[in-house]
mmCIF file of C-alpha atoms in Angstrom:
data_model
loop_
_atom_site.group_PDB
_atom_site.id
_atom_site.type_symbol
_atom_site.label_atom_id
_atom_site.label_comp_id
_atom_site.label_asym_id
_atom_site.label_seq_id
_atom_site.Cartn_x
_atom_site.Cartn_y
_atom_site.Cartn_z
ATOM 1 C CA MET H 11 -37.034 17.876 30.919
ATOM 2 C CA ALA H 12 -35.135 20.567 32.827
ATOM 3 C CA LYS H 13 -32.528 17.978 33.927
ATOM 4 C CA ILE H 14 -32.071 16.650 30.376
ATOM 5 C CA LEU H 15 -31.255 20.039 28.770
ATOM 6 C CA PRO H 16 -27.941 20.581 30.640
ATOM 7 C CA ILE H 17 -26.931 16.979 29.851
ATOM 8 C CA LEU H 18 -27.735 17.498 26.147
ATOM 9 C CA ALA H 19 -25.813 20.784 26.167
ATOM 10 C CA SER H 20 -22.809 19.036 27.736
ATOM 11 C CA LEU H 21 -23.005 16.165 25.245
ATOM 12 C CA SER H 22 -23.273 18.658 22.368
ATOM 13 C CA THR H 23 -20.199 20.483 23.630
ATOM 14 C CA ILE H 24 -18.250 17.252 24.010
ATOM 15 C CA PHE H 25 -19.350 16.110 20.536
ATOM 16 C CA PHE H 26 -18.287 19.471 19.040
ATOM 17 C CA LEU H 27 -14.881 19.250 20.760
ATOM 18 C CA ILE H 28 -14.328 15.680 19.541
ATOM 19 C CA LEU H 29 -15.373 16.650 16.009
ATOM 20 C CA SER H 30 -13.048 19.690 16.055
ATOM 21 C CA LEU H 31 -10.143 17.663 17.411
ATOM 22 C CA SER H 32 -10.634 14.875 14.854
ATOM 23 C CA THR H 33 -10.767 17.449 12.043
ATOM 24 C CA VAL H 34 -7.494 19.010 13.220
ATOM 25 C CA LEU H 35 -5.859 15.575 13.499
ATOM 26 C CA ALA H 36 -7.102 14.504 10.066
ATOM 27 C CA ILE H 37 -6.261 17.704 8.233
ATOM 28 C CA GLY H 38 -3.223 18.691 10.236
ATOM 29 C CA GLU H 39 -1.744 22.068 10.916
ATOM 30 C CA ASP H 40 -2.564 24.685 8.262
ATOM 31 C CA HIS H 41 0.289 26.949 7.097
ATOM 32 C CA GLY H 42 -1.588 28.782 4.340
ATOM 33 C CA PHE H 43 -0.199 26.883 1.367
ATOM 34 C CA GLY H 44 0.613 23.534 2.966
ATOM 35 C CA ARG H 45 -0.569 21.341 5.774
ATOM 36 C CA SER H 46 0.328 18.119 7.527
ATOM 37 C CA LEU H 47 -1.753 15.054 6.687
ATOM 38 C CA ASP H 48 -2.314 11.667 8.190
ATOM 39 C CA ARG H 49 -0.995 9.207 5.558
ATOM 40 C CA LYS H 50 -3.863 6.815 6.315
ATOM 41 C CA LEU H 51 -6.307 9.361 4.857
ATOM 42 C CA LEU H 52 -4.556 8.896 1.488
ATOM 43 C CA GLY H 53 -4.726 5.120 1.780
ATOM 44 C CA TYR H 54 -1.064 4.657 2.801
ATOM 45 C CA LYS H 55 -0.983 2.096 5.567
ATOM 46 C CA LYS H 56 2.106 0.015 6.190
ATOM 47 C CA GLU H 57 5.399 0.613 4.428
ATOM 48 C CA LYS H 58 6.858 -2.430 2.677
ATOM 49 C CA LEU H 59 10.247 -3.356 1.226
ATOM 50 C CA SER H 60 10.394 -4.671 -2.351
ATOM 51 C CA HIS H 61 13.318 -6.077 -4.345
ATOM 52 C CA PHE H 62 13.530 -5.862 -8.145
ATOM 53 C CA GLN H 63 16.130 -7.492 -10.364
ATOM 54 C CA PHE H 64 16.431 -6.715 -14.059
ATOM 55 C CA TYR H 65 18.965 -6.024 -16.792
ATOM 56 C CA TRP H 66 19.604 -2.568 -18.243
ATOM 57 C CA HIS H 67 20.628 -2.549 -21.917
ATOM 58 C CA ASP H 68 22.719 0.472 -22.933
ATOM 59 C CA ILE H 69 22.798 0.269 -26.738
ATOM 60 C CA LEU H 70 24.940 2.902 -28.486
ATOM 61 C CA SER H 71 25.500 0.972 -31.744
ATOM 62 C CA GLY H 72 23.319 -0.141 -34.653
ATOM 63 C CA ARG H 73 20.406 1.451 -36.487
ATOM 64 C CA ASN H 74 18.221 2.031 -33.437
ATOM 65 C CA PRO H 75 20.390 2.905 -30.396
ATOM 66 C CA SER H 76 18.699 3.292 -27.016
ATOM 67 C CA SER H 77 21.412 5.706 -25.842
ATOM 68 C CA VAL H 78 22.216 8.824 -27.833
ATOM 69 C CA PRO H 79 25.185 11.110 -27.109
ATOM 70 C CA VAL H 80 23.948 14.692 -26.851
ATOM 71 C CA ILE H 81 27.145 16.467 -25.776
ATOM 72 C CA LYS H 82 30.580 15.073 -26.513
ATOM 73 C CA PRO H 83 33.424 15.628 -24.018
ATOM 74 C CA PRO H 84 35.465 18.768 -24.685
ATOM 75 C CA GLN H 85 38.713 16.726 -24.731
ATOM 76 C CA ASN H 86 39.294 13.373 -26.416
ATOM 77 C CA THR H 87 41.266 12.049 -23.430
ATOM 78 C CA SER H 88 38.484 12.338 -20.863
ATOM 79 C CA THR H 89 34.847 11.355 -20.407
ATOM 80 C CA PHE H 90 34.280 14.402 -18.206
ATOM 81 C CA GLY H 91 31.529 16.615 -19.587
ATOM 82 C CA PHE H 92 29.709 14.272 -21.988
ATOM 83 C CA LEU H 93 25.933 13.788 -21.802
ATOM 84 C CA THR H 94 23.922 10.842 -23.140
ATOM 85 C CA MET H 95 20.115 10.555 -23.212
ATOM 86 C CA ILE H 96 18.707 7.065 -22.628
ATOM 87 C CA ASP H 97 15.587 5.053 -23.323
ATOM 88 C CA ASN H 98 17.145 1.717 -22.372
ATOM 89 C CA PRO H 99 15.226 -1.571 -22.293
ATOM 90 C CA LEU H 100 14.877 -3.335 -18.936
ATOM 91 C CA THR H 101 14.602 -7.113 -19.276
ATOM 92 C CA LEU H 102 14.262 -10.061 -16.892
ATOM 93 C CA GLY H 103 17.402 -11.736 -18.210
ATOM 94 C CA PRO H 104 20.678 -10.504 -19.695
ATOM 95 C CA ASN H 105 19.670 -11.224 -23.315
ATOM 96 C CA MET H 106 17.631 -8.735 -25.348
ATOM 97 C CA SER H 107 15.293 -11.613 -26.221
ATOM 98 C CA SER H 108 14.358 -11.846 -22.527
ATOM 99 C CA LYS H 109 10.986 -10.467 -21.376
ATOM 100 C CA LEU H 110 10.787 -6.656 -21.454
ATOM 101 C CA VAL H 111 9.578 -5.279 -18.082
ATOM 102 C CA GLY H 112 10.189 -1.574 -18.636
ATOM 103 C CA LYS H 113 12.483 1.186 -19.813
ATOM 104 C CA ALA H 114 15.159 3.277 -18.119
ATOM 105 C CA GLN H 115 14.526 6.834 -19.283
ATOM 106 C CA GLY H 116 16.728 9.800 -18.465
ATOM 107 C CA PHE H 117 20.402 10.612 -18.977
ATOM 108 C CA TYR H 118 23.904 9.967 -17.753
ATOM 109 C CA ALA H 119 26.837 12.335 -17.855
ATOM 110 C CA GLY H 120 30.577 12.202 -17.274
ATOM 111 C CA ALA H 121 30.949 13.835 -13.875
ATOM 112 C CA SER H 122 34.545 13.109 -12.827
ATOM 113 C CA GLN H 123 37.897 14.386 -14.095
ATOM 114 C CA GLU H 124 39.878 11.595 -12.400
ATOM 115 C CA GLU H 125 37.937 8.408 -13.232
ATOM 116 C CA VAL H 126 35.051 7.236 -15.372
ATOM 117 C CA SER H 127 32.229 8.157 -13.045
ATOM 118 C CA LEU H 128 28.758 8.999 -14.248
ATOM 119 C CA LEU H 129 25.957 11.101 -12.878
ATOM 120 C CA MET H 130 22.884 8.900 -13.408
ATOM 121 C CA VAL H 131 19.440 10.514 -13.600
ATOM 122 C CA MET H 132 16.759 8.049 -14.670
ATOM 123 C CA ASN H 133 13.307 6.664 -14.124
ATOM 124 C CA PHE H 134 12.717 2.946 -14.275
ATOM 125 C CA ALA H 135 9.338 3.066 -16.040
ATOM 126 C CA PHE H 136 7.657 -0.331 -15.650
ATOM 127 C CA ILE H 137 5.222 -1.871 -18.156
ATOM 128 C CA GLU H 138 4.653 -5.266 -16.548
ATOM 129 C CA GLY H 139 2.037 -6.626 -14.142
ATOM 130 C CA LYS H 140 0.775 -4.564 -11.239
ATOM 131 C CA TYR H 141 3.743 -2.182 -11.653
ATOM 132 C CA ASN H 142 2.622 -1.121 -15.147
ATOM 133 C CA GLY H 143 2.666 2.682 -15.272
ATOM 134 C CA SER H 144 4.694 3.088 -12.063
ATOM 135 C CA THR H 145 8.223 4.485 -11.911
ATOM 136 C CA ILE H 146 11.239 4.348 -9.606
ATOM 137 C CA THR H 147 13.563 7.368 -9.758
ATOM 138 C CA VAL H 148 17.332 6.991 -9.358
ATOM 139 C CA LEU H 149 19.776 9.876 -9.005
ATOM 140 C CA GLY H 150 23.371 9.230 -8.085
ATOM 141 C CA ARG H 151 27.033 8.588 -8.799
ATOM 142 C CA ASN H 152 28.061 5.569 -10.851
ATOM 143 C CA PRO H 153 31.839 4.841 -10.917
ATOM 144 C CA VAL H 154 31.490 2.378 -13.809
ATOM 145 C CA PHE H 155 34.700 0.385 -13.272
ATOM 146 C CA HIS H 156 33.815 -0.557 -9.674
ATOM 147 C CA SER H 157 32.442 -4.094 -9.515
ATOM 148 C CA VAL H 158 29.237 -3.001 -7.727
ATOM 149 C CA ARG H 159 27.932 0.559 -7.715
ATOM 150 C CA GLU H 160 25.256 1.882 -5.383
ATOM 151 C CA MET H 161 22.919 4.760 -6.212
ATOM 152 C CA PRO H 162 20.039 6.194 -4.197
ATOM 153 C CA VAL H 163 16.376 5.775 -5.076
ATOM 154 C CA ILE H 164 14.940 9.233 -4.460
ATOM 155 C CA GLY H 165 11.270 8.677 -5.245
ATOM 156 C CA GLY H 166 8.811 7.374 -7.764
ATOM 157 C CA SER H 167 5.265 7.477 -9.033
ATOM 158 C CA GLY H 168 2.219 5.222 -9.045
ATOM 159 C CA LEU H 169 2.837 2.350 -6.622
ATOM 160 C CA PHE H 170 6.152 3.977 -5.686
ATOM 161 C CA ARG H 171 4.934 7.357 -4.421
ATOM 162 C CA PHE H 172 6.997 8.387 -1.388
ATOM 163 C CA SER H 173 9.524 5.626 -2.136
ATOM 164 C CA ARG H 174 13.142 5.561 -1.066
ATOM 165 C CA GLY H 175 15.918 3.013 -1.218
ATOM 166 C CA TYR H 176 18.943 2.121 -3.286
ATOM 167 C CA ALA H 177 19.940 0.508 -6.555
ATOM 168 C CA GLN H 178 23.001 -1.653 -7.043
ATOM 169 C CA ALA H 179 24.480 -1.881 -10.539
ATOM 170 C CA LYS H 180 26.861 -4.609 -11.672
ATOM 171 C CA THR H 181 28.194 -4.768 -15.237
ATOM 172 C CA HIS H 182 27.237 -8.044 -16.901
ATOM 173 C CA THR H 183 28.850 -7.383 -20.300
ATOM 174 C CA PHE H 184 30.609 -4.454 -21.952
ATOM 175 C CA ASP H 185 31.811 -4.183 -25.570
ATOM 176 C CA PRO H 186 34.663 -1.640 -25.739
ATOM 177 C CA LYS H 187 34.357 -1.397 -29.559
ATOM 178 C CA THR H 188 30.701 -0.330 -29.604
ATOM 179 C CA GLY H 189 30.264 0.975 -26.065
ATOM 180 C CA ASP H 190 27.225 -1.298 -25.649
ATOM 181 C CA ALA H 191 26.701 -2.624 -22.112
ATOM 182 C CA VAL H 192 24.348 -4.866 -20.185
ATOM 183 C CA VAL H 193 24.123 -4.037 -16.487
ATOM 184 C CA GLU H 194 22.388 -6.073 -13.794
ATOM 185 C CA TYR H 195 20.343 -3.907 -11.429
ATOM 186 C CA ASN H 196 19.133 -4.942 -7.985
ATOM 187 C CA VAL H 197 16.786 -2.300 -6.604
ATOM 188 C CA TYR H 198 15.574 -2.245 -2.997
ATOM 189 C CA VAL H 199 12.646 0.110 -2.404
ATOM 190 C CA LEU H 200 10.642 1.084 0.673
ATOM 191 C CA HIS H 201 7.160 2.126 -0.434
ATOM 192 C CA TYR H 202 3.511 2.014 0.639
#
């Protein structure tokens, strides 16, 4: 029995050290109000790349517009300074009769004095399939008369927590009389 006690004491010490080390690795370094975490503890395993394609309907005309001007530009000759809130439908195809997969909610504003370039701030809020309730957040510059515009994906919610990537916008149709537009979006997102 005398020989077993030192072995048990050594095993207890080793067990305590392993337990302490695993706790530090799992919880991370504590800085009082924040700490590092192992993403696997939150269920985030391997990052994947997803591609989404849909059509964004910017409707300024009619009885029920999805885009509403909030601030008009200070001068009639420029778009600089205007602000429009949006709740735009996102559909699978370019026609409004196509399947609705979500809404683009946020705003866009005239952010350039030299060209028509918008500051886009919006969430793609999905309502379809496994993405229902999840969002992808876009914040970036949109020079609307360029054939393809690229804006960064800066985050998201639900299935898109910790996401990053980019969105490419390409105008499908634009009506200069009403201001209505249909824009094809291709969104590439890295997420867990």
